[in-house]
PDB file of N, CA, C and O in Angstrom:
ATOM      1  N   PRO A 231       1.073 -17.561 -29.744  1.00  0.00           N
ATOM      2  CA  PRO A 231       2.188 -17.019 -30.516  1.00  0.00           C
ATOM      3  C   PRO A 231       2.235 -15.499 -30.410  1.00  0.00           C
ATOM      4  O   PRO A 231       1.213 -14.821 -30.392  1.00  0.00           O
ATOM      5  N   VAL A 232       3.448 -14.966 -30.339  1.00  0.00           N
ATOM      6  CA  VAL A 232       3.664 -13.537 -30.248  1.00  0.00           C
ATOM      7  C   VAL A 232       3.936 -12.995 -31.641  1.00  0.00           C
ATOM      8  O   VAL A 232       4.795 -13.493 -32.364  1.00  0.00           O
ATOM      9  N   PRO A 233       3.195 -11.981 -32.043  1.00  0.00           N
ATOM     10  CA  PRO A 233       3.479 -11.401 -33.367  1.00  0.00           C
ATOM     11  C   PRO A 233       4.825 -10.676 -33.354  1.00  0.00           C
ATOM     12  O   PRO A 233       5.161  -9.972 -32.406  1.00  0.00           O
ATOM     13  N   PHE A 234       5.603 -10.909 -34.380  1.00  0.00           N
ATOM     14  CA  PHE A 234       6.951 -10.350 -34.428  1.00  0.00           C
ATOM     15  C   PHE A 234       6.937  -8.840 -34.548  1.00  0.00           C
ATOM     16  O   PHE A 234       7.939  -8.185 -34.231  1.00  0.00           O
ATOM     17  N   GLU A 235       5.826  -8.250 -34.986  1.00  0.00           N
ATOM     18  CA  GLU A 235       5.747  -6.802 -35.110  1.00  0.00           C
ATOM     19  C   GLU A 235       5.812  -6.127 -33.761  1.00  0.00           C
ATOM     20  O   GLU A 235       6.240  -4.972 -33.632  1.00  0.00           O
ATOM     21  N   SER A 236       5.394  -6.803 -32.699  1.00  0.00           N
ATOM     22  CA  SER A 236       5.413  -6.199 -31.357  1.00  0.00           C
ATOM     23  C   SER A 236       6.799  -6.261 -30.710  1.00  0.00           C
ATOM     24  O   SER A 236       7.054  -5.561 -29.734  1.00  0.00           O
ATOM     25  N   LEU A 237       7.682  -7.095 -31.208  1.00  0.00           N
ATOM     26  CA  LEU A 237       8.998  -7.241 -30.587  1.00  0.00           C
ATOM     27  C   LEU A 237       9.911  -6.042 -30.873  1.00  0.00           C
ATOM     28  O   LEU A 237      10.723  -5.669 -30.019  1.00  0.00           O
ATOM     29  N   LEU A 238       9.786  -5.456 -32.041  1.00  0.00           N
ATOM     30  CA  LEU A 238      10.629  -4.309 -32.378  1.00  0.00           C
ATOM     31  C   LEU A 238      10.343  -3.092 -31.481  1.00  0.00           C
ATOM     32  O   LEU A 238      11.289  -2.549 -30.883  1.00  0.00           O
ATOM     33  N   PRO A 239       9.096  -2.666 -31.285  1.00  0.00           N
ATOM     34  CA  PRO A 239       8.862  -1.554 -30.336  1.00  0.00           C
ATOM     35  C   PRO A 239       9.246  -1.915 -28.914  1.00  0.00           C
ATOM     36  O   PRO A 239       9.768  -1.073 -28.175  1.00  0.00           O
ATOM     37  N   PHE A 240       8.982  -3.160 -28.514  1.00  0.00           N
ATOM     38  CA  PHE A 240       9.386  -3.575 -27.162  1.00  0.00           C
ATOM     39  C   PHE A 240      10.894  -3.494 -26.990  1.00  0.00           C
ATOM     40  O   PHE A 240      11.395  -3.038 -25.954  1.00  0.00           O
ATOM     41  N   ALA A 241      11.657  -3.906 -27.980  1.00  0.00           N
ATOM     42  CA  ALA A 241      13.106  -3.836 -27.923  1.00  0.00           C
ATOM     43  C   ALA A 241      13.575  -2.384 -27.877  1.00  0.00           C
ATOM     44  O   ALA A 241      14.507  -2.047 -27.129  1.00  0.00           O
ATOM     45  N   LEU A 242      12.945  -1.519 -28.656  1.00  0.00           N
ATOM     46  CA  LEU A 242      13.321  -0.115 -28.646  1.00  0.00           C
ATOM     47  C   LEU A 242      13.040   0.524 -27.288  1.00  0.00           C
ATOM     48  O   LEU A 242      13.879   1.262 -26.751  1.00  0.00           O
ATOM     49  N   ILE A 243      11.875   0.280 -26.736  1.00  0.00           N
ATOM     50  CA  ILE A 243      11.534   0.864 -25.436  1.00  0.00           C
ATOM     51  C   ILE A 243      12.471   0.346 -24.351  1.00  0.00           C
ATOM     52  O   ILE A 243      12.985   1.110 -23.537  1.00  0.00           O
ATOM     53  N   SER A 244      12.732  -0.945 -24.360  1.00  0.00           N
ATOM     54  CA  SER A 244      13.639  -1.537 -23.371  1.00  0.00           C
ATOM     55  C   SER A 244      15.052  -0.954 -23.513  1.00  0.00           C
ATOM     56  O   SER A 244      15.718  -0.652 -22.520  1.00  0.00           O
ATOM     57  N   THR A 245      15.512  -0.778 -24.729  1.00  0.00           N
ATOM     58  CA  THR A 245      16.847  -0.233 -24.962  1.00  0.00           C
ATOM     59  C   THR A 245      16.929   1.195 -24.454  1.00  0.00           C
ATOM     60  O   THR A 245      17.909   1.566 -23.786  1.00  0.00           O
ATOM     61  N   PHE A 246      15.910   2.024 -24.732  1.00  0.00           N
ATOM     62  CA  PHE A 246      15.964   3.400 -24.266  1.00  0.00           C
ATOM     63  C   PHE A 246      15.858   3.519 -22.756  1.00  0.00           C
ATOM     64  O   PHE A 246      16.475   4.399 -22.156  1.00  0.00           O
ATOM     65  N   PHE A 247      15.120   2.628 -22.107  1.00  0.00           N
ATOM     66  CA  PHE A 247      15.110   2.605 -20.648  1.00  0.00           C
ATOM     67  C   PHE A 247      16.481   2.281 -20.102  1.00  0.00           C
ATOM     68  O   PHE A 247      16.957   2.913 -19.154  1.00  0.00           O
ATOM     69  N   CYS A 248      17.147   1.283 -20.687  1.00  0.00           N
ATOM     70  CA  CYS A 248      18.481   0.886 -20.206  1.00  0.00           C
ATOM     71  C   CYS A 248      19.492   2.000 -20.460  1.00  0.00           C
ATOM     72  O   CYS A 248      20.352   2.272 -19.605  1.00  0.00           O
ATOM     73  N   VAL A 249      19.429   2.630 -21.615  1.00  0.00           N
ATOM     74  CA  VAL A 249      20.372   3.709 -21.939  1.00  0.00           C
ATOM     75  C   VAL A 249      20.186   4.898 -21.005  1.00  0.00           C
ATOM     76  O   VAL A 249      21.158   5.462 -20.500  1.00  0.00           O
ATOM     77  N   SER A 250      18.941   5.266 -20.751  1.00  0.00           N
ATOM     78  CA  SER A 250      18.709   6.423 -19.880  1.00  0.00           C
ATOM     79  C   SER A 250      19.108   6.105 -18.443  1.00  0.00           C
ATOM     80  O   SER A 250      19.677   6.960 -17.753  1.00  0.00           O
ATOM     81  N   ALA A 251      18.843   4.894 -17.950  1.00  0.00           N
ATOM     82  CA  ALA A 251      19.243   4.522 -16.593  1.00  0.00           C
ATOM     83  C   ALA A 251      20.756   4.479 -16.472  1.00  0.00           C
ATOM     84  O   ALA A 251      21.326   4.940 -15.476  1.00  0.00           O
ATOM     85  N   SER A 252      21.439   3.961 -17.470  1.00  0.00           N
ATOM     86  CA  SER A 252      22.888   3.917 -17.454  1.00  0.00           C
ATOM     87  C   SER A 252      23.493   5.332 -17.500  1.00  0.00           C
ATOM     88  O   SER A 252      24.460   5.630 -16.813  1.00  0.00           O
ATOM     89  N   GLY A 253      22.900   6.177 -18.328  1.00  0.00           N
ATOM     90  CA  GLY A 253      23.371   7.561 -18.407  1.00  0.00           C
ATOM     91  C   GLY A 253      23.185   8.298 -17.097  1.00  0.00           C
ATOM     92  O   GLY A 253      24.085   9.015 -16.648  1.00  0.00           O
ATOM     93  N   LEU A 254      22.036   8.132 -16.457  1.00  0.00           N
ATOM     94  CA  LEU A 254      21.796   8.772 -15.167  1.00  0.00           C
ATOM     95  C   LEU A 254      22.781   8.256 -14.110  1.00  0.00           C
ATOM     96  O   LEU A 254      23.322   9.030 -13.336  1.00  0.00           O
ATOM     97  N   SER A 255      23.006   6.965 -14.106  1.00  0.00           N
ATOM     98  CA  SER A 255      23.964   6.380 -13.165  1.00  0.00           C
ATOM     99  C   SER A 255      25.368   6.923 -13.392  1.00  0.00           C
ATOM    100  O   SER A 255      26.090   7.245 -12.437  1.00  0.00           O
ATOM    101  N   MET A 256      25.768   7.054 -14.644  1.00  0.00           N
ATOM    102  CA  MET A 256      27.105   7.565 -14.949  1.00  0.00           C
ATOM    103  C   MET A 256      27.235   9.053 -14.552  1.00  0.00           C
ATOM    104  O   MET A 256      28.253   9.433 -13.982  1.00  0.00           O
ATOM    105  N   VAL A 257      26.216   9.840 -14.802  1.00  0.00           N
ATOM    106  CA  VAL A 257      26.259  11.254 -14.430  1.00  0.00           C
ATOM    107  C   VAL A 257      26.349  11.413 -12.919  1.00  0.00           C
ATOM    108  O   VAL A 257      27.134  12.199 -12.400  1.00  0.00           O
ATOM    109  N   ARG A 258      25.562  10.640 -12.181  1.00  0.00           N
ATOM    110  CA  ARG A 258      25.628  10.704 -10.717  1.00  0.00           C
ATOM    111  C   ARG A 258      26.973  10.259 -10.196  1.00  0.00           C
ATOM    112  O   ARG A 258      27.501  10.821  -9.248  1.00  0.00           O
ATOM    113  N   HIS A 259      27.564   9.233 -10.823  1.00  0.00           N
ATOM    114  CA  HIS A 259      28.865   8.735 -10.392  1.00  0.00           C
ATOM    115  C   HIS A 259      29.951   9.778 -10.627  1.00  0.00           C
ATOM    116  O   HIS A 259      30.766  10.040  -9.749  1.00  0.00           O
ATOM    117  N   TYR A 260      29.969  10.395 -11.806  1.00  0.00           N
ATOM    118  CA  TYR A 260      30.997  11.387 -12.112  1.00  0.00           C
ATOM    119  C   TYR A 260      30.799  12.698 -11.354  1.00  0.00           C
ATOM    120  O   TYR A 260      31.755  13.380 -11.038  1.00  0.00           O
ATOM    121  N   SER A 261      29.558  13.055 -11.050  1.00  0.00           N
ATOM    122  CA  SER A 261      29.315  14.276 -10.292  1.00  0.00           C
ATOM    123  C   SER A 261      29.646  14.083  -8.813  1.00  0.00           C
ATOM    124  O   SER A 261      29.722  15.063  -8.072  1.00  0.00           O
ATOM    125  N   ASN A 262      29.833  12.860  -8.379  1.00  0.00           N
ATOM    126  CA  ASN A 262      30.153  12.538  -6.996  1.00  0.00           C
ATOM    127  C   ASN A 262      31.632  12.203  -6.842  1.00  0.00           C
ATOM    128  O   ASN A 262      31.993  11.363  -6.002  1.00  0.00           O
ATOM    129  N   ASP A 263      32.471  12.808  -7.655  1.00  0.00           N
ATOM    130  CA  ASP A 263      33.930  12.567  -7.644  1.00  0.00           C
ATOM    131  C   ASP A 263      34.289  11.109  -7.834  1.00  0.00           C
ATOM    132  O   ASP A 263      35.226  10.597  -7.248  1.00  0.00           O
ATOM    133  N   ARG A 264      33.538  10.417  -8.665  1.00  0.00           N
ATOM    134  CA  ARG A 264      33.775   9.014  -9.020  1.00  0.00           C
ATOM    135  C   ARG A 264      33.797   8.100  -7.796  1.00  0.00           C
ATOM    136  O   ARG A 264      34.580   7.175  -7.716  1.00  0.00           O
ATOM    137  N   LYS A 265      32.906   8.403  -6.853  1.00  0.00           N
ATOM    138  CA  LYS A 265      32.776   7.575  -5.659  1.00  0.00           C
ATOM    139  C   LYS A 265      31.308   7.169  -5.537  1.00  0.00           C
ATOM    140  O   LYS A 265      30.433   7.798  -6.090  1.00  0.00           O
ATOM    141  N   PRO A 266      31.038   6.093  -4.802  1.00  0.00           N
ATOM    142  CA  PRO A 266      29.634   5.669  -4.628  1.00  0.00           C
ATOM    143  C   PRO A 266      28.809   6.759  -3.925  1.00  0.00           C
ATOM    144  O   PRO A 266      29.339   7.514  -3.105  1.00  0.00           O
ATOM    145  N   ALA A 267      27.543   6.773  -4.212  1.00  0.00           N
ATOM    146  CA  ALA A 267      26.654   7.772  -3.623  1.00  0.00           C
ATOM    147  C   ALA A 267      26.473   7.507  -2.129  1.00  0.00           C
ATOM    148  O   ALA A 267      26.550   6.374  -1.671  1.00  0.00           O
ATOM    149  N   ARG A 268      26.248   8.582  -1.384  1.00  0.00           N
ATOM    150  CA  ARG A 268      26.009   8.469   0.056  1.00  0.00           C
ATOM    151  C   ARG A 268      24.506   8.454   0.298  1.00  0.00           C
ATOM    152  O   ARG A 268      23.771   9.232  -0.280  1.00  0.00           O
ATOM    153  N   TYR A 269      24.091   7.582   1.216  1.00  0.00           N
ATOM    154  CA  TYR A 269      22.672   7.473   1.557  1.00  0.00           C
ATOM    155  C   TYR A 269      22.515   7.655   3.056  1.00  0.00           C
ATOM    156  O   TYR A 269      23.389   7.322   3.835  1.00  0.00           O
ATOM    157  N   GLY A 270      21.362   8.155   3.475  1.00  0.00           N
ATOM    158  CA  GLY A 270      21.048   8.269   4.891  1.00  0.00           C
ATOM    159  C   GLY A 270      21.973   9.198   5.649  1.00  0.00           C
ATOM    160  O   GLY A 270      22.456   8.851   6.710  1.00  0.00           O
ATOM    161  N   LEU A 271      22.222  10.380   5.116  1.00  0.00           N
ATOM    162  CA  LEU A 271      23.135  11.327   5.760  1.00  0.00           C
ATOM    163  C   LEU A 271      22.445  12.000   6.931  1.00  0.00           C
ATOM    164  O   LEU A 271      21.303  12.416   6.852  1.00  0.00           O
ATOM    165  N   ASP A 272      23.167  12.101   8.035  1.00  0.00           N
ATOM    166  CA  ASP A 272      22.626  12.834   9.187  1.00  0.00           C
ATOM    167  C   ASP A 272      23.292  14.201   9.269  1.00  0.00           C
ATOM    168  O   ASP A 272      24.061  14.597   8.398  1.00  0.00           O
ATOM    169  N   THR A 273      22.982  14.952  10.298  1.00  0.00           N
ATOM    170  CA  THR A 273      23.464  16.321  10.438  1.00  0.00           C
ATOM    171  C   THR A 273      24.982  16.375  10.504  1.00  0.00           C
ATOM    172  O   THR A 273      25.611  17.237   9.881  1.00  0.00           O
ATOM    173  N   TRP A 274      25.587  15.453  11.240  1.00  0.00           N
ATOM    174  CA  TRP A 274      27.038  15.444  11.373  1.00  0.00           C
ATOM    175  C   TRP A 274      27.718  15.238  10.018  1.00  0.00           C
ATOM    176  O   TRP A 274      28.669  15.926   9.667  1.00  0.00           O
ATOM    177  N   GLU A 275      27.217  14.275   9.250  1.00  0.00           N
ATOM    178  CA  GLU A 275      27.823  14.011   7.941  1.00  0.00           C
ATOM    179  C   GLU A 275      27.646  15.182   7.002  1.00  0.00           C
ATOM    180  O   GLU A 275      28.557  15.510   6.213  1.00  0.00           O
ATOM    181  N   ASN A 276      26.496  15.835   7.051  1.00  0.00           N
ATOM    182  CA  ASN A 276      26.296  17.031   6.220  1.00  0.00           C
ATOM    183  C   ASN A 276      27.261  18.151   6.606  1.00  0.00           C
ATOM    184  O   ASN A 276      27.798  18.851   5.740  1.00  0.00           O
ATOM    185  N   GLN A 277      27.485  18.336   7.907  1.00  0.00           N
ATOM    186  CA  GLN A 277      28.432  19.356   8.352  1.00  0.00           C
ATOM    187  C   GLN A 277      29.856  19.012   7.926  1.00  0.00           C
ATOM    188  O   GLN A 277      30.628  19.896   7.512  1.00  0.00           O
ATOM    189  N   MET A 278      30.231  17.743   7.987  1.00  0.00           N
ATOM    190  CA  MET A 278      31.569  17.349   7.557  1.00  0.00           C
ATOM    191  C   MET A 278      31.732  17.485   6.046  1.00  0.00           C
ATOM    192  O   MET A 278      32.800  17.858   5.555  1.00  0.00           O
ATOM    193  N   MET A 279      30.674  17.216   5.285  1.00  0.00           N
ATOM    194  CA  MET A 279      30.743  17.428   3.842  1.00  0.00           C
ATOM    195  C   MET A 279      30.901  18.908   3.519  1.00  0.00           C
ATOM    196  O   MET A 279      31.629  19.273   2.601  1.00  0.00           O
ATOM    197  N   GLU A 280      30.199  19.761   4.255  1.00  0.00           N
ATOM    198  CA  GLU A 280      30.331  21.204   4.047  1.00  0.00           C
ATOM    199  C   GLU A 280      31.752  21.672   4.401  1.00  0.00           C
ATOM    200  O   GLU A 280      32.338  22.488   3.708  1.00  0.00           O
ATOM    201  N   ARG A 281      32.312  21.131   5.473  1.00  0.00           N
ATOM    202  CA  ARG A 281      33.689  21.464   5.860  1.00  0.00           C
ATOM    203  C   ARG A 281      34.656  21.007   4.774  1.00  0.00           C
ATOM    204  O   ARG A 281      35.564  21.743   4.378  1.00  0.00           O
ATOM    205  N   ASP A 282      34.483  19.798   4.265  1.00  0.00           N
ATOM    206  CA  ASP A 282      35.341  19.293   3.187  1.00  0.00           C
ATOM    207  C   ASP A 282      35.226  20.154   1.946  1.00  0.00           C
ATOM    208  O   ASP A 282      36.208  20.415   1.259  1.00  0.00           O
ATOM    209  N   ARG A 283      34.003  20.623   1.646  1.00  0.00           N
ATOM    210  CA  ARG A 283      33.825  21.469   0.476  1.00  0.00           C
ATOM    211  C   ARG A 283      34.575  22.798   0.641  1.00  0.00           C
ATOM    212  O   ARG A 283      35.204  23.297  -0.275  1.00  0.00           O
ATOM    213  N   ARG A 284      34.548  23.340   1.860  1.00  0.00           N
ATOM    214  CA  ARG A 284      35.256  24.597   2.091  1.00  0.00           C
ATOM    215  C   ARG A 284      36.780  24.396   2.087  1.00  0.00           C
ATOM    216  O   ARG A 284      37.515  25.278   1.667  1.00  0.00           O
ATOM    217  N   LEU A 285      37.227  23.226   2.550  1.00  0.00           N
ATOM    218  CA  LEU A 285      38.667  22.957   2.550  1.00  0.00           C
ATOM    219  C   LEU A 285      39.213  22.638   1.172  1.00  0.00           C
ATOM    220  O   LEU A 285      40.282  23.107   0.783  1.00  0.00           O
ATOM    221  N   THR A 286      38.511  21.795   0.420  1.00  0.00           N
ATOM    222  CA  THR A 286      39.054  21.284  -0.828  1.00  0.00           C
ATOM    223  C   THR A 286      38.326  21.745  -2.075  1.00  0.00           C
ATOM    224  O   THR A 286      38.815  21.544  -3.176  1.00  0.00           O
ATOM    225  N   GLY A 287      37.110  22.305  -1.917  1.00  0.00           N
ATOM    226  CA  GLY A 287      36.341  22.708  -3.089  1.00  0.00           C
ATOM    227  C   GLY A 287      35.437  21.619  -3.615  1.00  0.00           C
ATOM    228  O   GLY A 287      34.763  21.788  -4.613  1.00  0.00           O
ATOM    229  N   SER A 288      35.406  20.468  -2.969  1.00  0.00           N
ATOM    230  CA  SER A 288      34.584  19.342  -3.406  1.00  0.00           C
ATOM    231  C   SER A 288      33.915  18.720  -2.187  1.00  0.00           C
ATOM    232  O   SER A 288      34.534  18.620  -1.123  1.00  0.00           O
ATOM    233  N   LEU A 289      32.654  18.286  -2.358  1.00  0.00           N
ATOM    234  CA  LEU A 289      31.960  17.669  -1.228  1.00  0.00           C
ATOM    235  C   LEU A 289      32.618  16.362  -0.789  1.00  0.00           C
ATOM    236  O   LEU A 289      32.591  15.999   0.374  1.00  0.00           O
ATOM    237  N   ARG A 290      33.207  15.620  -1.722  1.00  0.00           N
ATOM    238  CA  ARG A 290      33.799  14.335  -1.379  1.00  0.00           C
ATOM    239  C   ARG A 290      35.318  14.412  -1.190  1.00  0.00           C
ATOM    240  O   ARG A 290      35.934  13.441  -0.816  1.00  0.00           O
ATOM    241  N   GLY A 291      35.912  15.568  -1.472  1.00  0.00           N
ATOM    242  CA  GLY A 291      37.349  15.698  -1.337  1.00  0.00           C
ATOM    243  C   GLY A 291      37.759  15.815   0.118  1.00  0.00           C
ATOM    244  O   GLY A 291      37.065  16.394   0.938  1.00  0.00           O
ATOM    245  N   GLN A 292      38.881  15.224   0.445  1.00  0.00           N
ATOM    246  CA  GLN A 292      39.395  15.310   1.810  1.00  0.00           C
ATOM    247  C   GLN A 292      40.857  15.737   1.761  1.00  0.00           C
ATOM    248  O   GLN A 292      41.569  15.462   0.816  1.00  0.00           O
ATOM    249  N   SER A 293      41.265  16.439   2.786  1.00  0.00           N
ATOM    250  CA  SER A 293      42.626  16.952   2.866  1.00  0.00           C
ATOM    251  C   SER A 293      43.406  16.179   3.924  1.00  0.00           C
ATOM    252  O   SER A 293      42.884  15.871   4.983  1.00  0.00           O
ATOM    253  N   SER A 294      44.661  15.895   3.622  1.00  0.00           N
ATOM    254  CA  SER A 294      45.502  15.170   4.592  1.00  0.00           C
ATOM    255  C   SER A 294      46.376  16.148   5.385  1.00  0.00           C
ATOM    256  O   SER A 294      47.203  15.706   6.176  1.00  0.00           O
ATOM    257  N   GLU A 295      46.208  17.435   5.152  1.00  0.00           N
ATOM    258  CA  GLU A 295      46.987  18.421   5.882  1.00  0.00           C
ATOM    259  C   GLU A 295      46.526  18.516   7.326  1.00  0.00           C
ATOM    260  O   GLU A 295      45.330  18.509   7.599  1.00  0.00           O
ATOM    261  N   ALA A 296      47.460  18.598   8.250  1.00  0.00           N
ATOM    262  CA  ALA A 296      47.115  18.670   9.667  1.00  0.00           C
ATOM    263  C   ALA A 296      46.601  20.064  10.041  1.00  0.00           C
ATOM    264  O   ALA A 296      45.809  20.216  10.970  1.00  0.00           O
ATOM    265  N   VAL A 297      47.033  21.074   9.322  1.00  0.00           N
ATOM    266  CA  VAL A 297      46.642  22.451   9.619  1.00  0.00           C
ATOM    267  C   VAL A 297      45.843  22.986   8.429  1.00  0.00           C
ATOM    268  O   VAL A 297      46.260  22.839   7.276  1.00  0.00           O
ATOM    269  N   ALA A 298      44.730  23.617   8.719  1.00  0.00           N
ATOM    270  CA  ALA A 298      43.908  24.185   7.649  1.00  0.00           C
ATOM    271  C   ALA A 298      44.590  25.391   7.040  1.00  0.00           C
ATOM    272  O   ALA A 298      45.335  26.102   7.710  1.00  0.00           O
ATOM    273  N   PRO A 299      44.359  25.664   5.742  1.00  0.00           N
ATOM    274  CA  PRO A 299      44.951  26.838   5.143  1.00  0.00           C
ATOM    275  C   PRO A 299      44.389  28.125   5.760  1.00  0.00           C
ATOM    276  O   PRO A 299      43.326  28.117   6.395  1.00  0.00           O
ATOM    277  N   ALA A 300      45.119  29.219   5.582  1.00  0.00           N
ATOM    278  CA  ALA A 300      44.709  30.495   6.201  1.00  0.00           C
ATOM    279  C   ALA A 300      43.357  30.973   5.672  1.00  0.00           C
ATOM    280  O   ALA A 300      42.612  31.632   6.390  1.00  0.00           O
ATOM    281  N   VAL A 301      43.010  30.645   4.430  1.00  0.00           N
ATOM    282  CA  VAL A 301      41.751  31.081   3.848  1.00  0.00           C
ATOM    283  C   VAL A 301      40.557  30.434   4.566  1.00  0.00           C
ATOM    284  O   VAL A 301      39.467  30.988   4.622  1.00  0.00           O
ATOM    285  N   PHE A 302      40.772  29.261   5.150  1.00  0.00           N
ATOM    286  CA  PHE A 302      39.683  28.536   5.807  1.00  0.00           C
ATOM    287  C   PHE A 302      39.108  29.320   6.973  1.00  0.00           C
ATOM    288  O   PHE A 302      37.924  29.187   7.273  1.00  0.00           O
ATOM    289  N   SER A 303      39.890  30.170   7.609  1.00  0.00           N
ATOM    290  CA  SER A 303      39.380  30.926   8.757  1.00  0.00           C
ATOM    291  C   SER A 303      38.432  32.042   8.346  1.00  0.00           C
ATOM    292  O   SER A 303      37.615  32.481   9.144  1.00  0.00           O
ATOM    293  N   THR A 304      38.521  32.500   7.077  1.00  0.00           N
ATOM    294  CA  THR A 304      37.646  33.607   6.646  1.00  0.00           C
ATOM    295  C   THR A 304      36.492  33.165   5.770  1.00  0.00           C
ATOM    296  O   THR A 304      35.628  33.965   5.482  1.00  0.00           O
ATOM    297  N   ASN A 305      36.459  31.893   5.347  1.00  0.00           N
ATOM    298  CA  ASN A 305      35.345  31.468   4.482  1.00  0.00           C
ATOM    299  C   ASN A 305      34.365  30.581   5.241  1.00  0.00           C
ATOM    300  O   ASN A 305      33.775  29.695   4.668  1.00  0.00           O
ATOM    301  N   SER A 306      34.205  30.829   6.523  1.00  0.00           N
ATOM    302  CA  SER A 306      33.290  30.010   7.311  1.00  0.00           C
ATOM    303  C   SER A 306      31.839  30.299   6.967  1.00  0.00           C
ATOM    304  O   SER A 306      31.504  31.349   6.414  1.00  0.00           O
ATOM    305  N   VAL A 307      31.018  29.353   7.305  1.00  0.00           N
ATOM    306  CA  VAL A 307      29.584  29.485   7.031  1.00  0.00           C
ATOM    307  C   VAL A 307      28.920  30.055   8.258  1.00  0.00           C
ATOM    308  O   VAL A 307      29.138  29.610   9.372  1.00  0.00           O
ATOM    309  N   TRP A 308      28.105  31.072   8.064  1.00  0.00           N
ATOM    310  CA  TRP A 308      27.393  31.687   9.178  1.00  0.00           C
ATOM    311  C   TRP A 308      25.921  31.380   8.965  1.00  0.00           C
ATOM    312  O   TRP A 308      25.284  31.922   8.054  1.00  0.00           O
ATOM    313  N   TYR A 309      25.371  30.500   9.791  1.00  0.00           N
ATOM    314  CA  TYR A 309      23.972  30.156   9.691  1.00  0.00           C
ATOM    315  C   TYR A 309      23.139  31.198  10.421  1.00  0.00           C
ATOM    316  O   TYR A 309      23.456  31.591  11.532  1.00  0.00           O
ATOM    317  N   LEU A 310      22.089  31.658   9.779  1.00  0.00           N
ATOM    318  CA  LEU A 310      21.223  32.672  10.378  1.00  0.00           C
ATOM    319  C   LEU A 310      20.265  32.036  11.363  1.00  0.00           C
ATOM    320  O   LEU A 310      19.813  30.924  11.177  1.00  0.00           O
ATOM    321  N   GLU A 311      19.995  32.774  12.410  1.00  0.00           N
ATOM    322  CA  GLU A 311      19.060  32.292  13.425  1.00  0.00           C
ATOM    323  C   GLU A 311      17.784  33.101  13.361  1.00  0.00           C
ATOM    324  O   GLU A 311      17.793  34.276  13.001  1.00  0.00           O
ATOM    325  N   ARG A 312      16.728  32.494  13.767  1.00  0.00           N
ATOM    326  CA  ARG A 312      15.473  33.197  13.863  1.00  0.00           C
ATOM    327  C   ARG A 312      15.428  33.882  15.229  1.00  0.00           C
ATOM    328  O   ARG A 312      15.664  33.269  16.256  1.00  0.00           O
ATOM    329  N   ILE A 313      15.147  35.164  15.218  1.00  0.00           N
ATOM    330  CA  ILE A 313      15.117  35.942  16.454  1.00  0.00           C
ATOM    331  C   ILE A 313      13.698  35.960  16.988  1.00  0.00           C
ATOM    332  O   ILE A 313      12.742  36.261  16.252  1.00  0.00           O
ATOM    333  N   ARG A 314      13.555  35.597  18.255  1.00  0.00           N
ATOM    334  CA  ARG A 314      12.237  35.628  18.871  1.00  0.00           C
ATOM    335  C   ARG A 314      11.873  37.030  19.296  1.00  0.00           C
ATOM    336  O   ARG A 314      12.672  37.723  19.939  1.00  0.00           O
ATOM    337  N   LYS A 315      10.684  37.470  18.926  1.00  0.00           N
ATOM    338  CA  LYS A 315      10.227  38.788  19.346  1.00  0.00           C
ATOM    339  C   LYS A 315       9.200  38.589  20.450  1.00  0.00           C
ATOM    340  O   LYS A 315       8.235  37.866  20.319  1.00  0.00           O
ATOM    341  N   ASN A 316       9.417  39.259  21.567  1.00  0.00           N
ATOM    342  CA  ASN A 316       8.512  39.121  22.703  1.00  0.00           C
ATOM    343  C   ASN A 316       7.410  40.119  22.659  1.00  0.00           C
ATOM    344  O   ASN A 316       7.397  41.167  22.271  1.00  0.00           O
TER     345      ASN A 316
END
């Protein structure tokens, strides 16, 4: 027989685990523009996400315009290179 005194703490702990997991899932969903999370991103996808962020202001936003706005030409990302010293 299970003592009923142990069921109340077990229910509380289980409830708080479920609430925190649901809250984390909701925060991740809303911070990702209400789209499913992306997994296993490679270099190409990261570059396209950066391009989308510069075009639309959001990592998941996409633009249907055929021509980029004029601001896009001046807000490019310049990656620094390591210079070899001989």
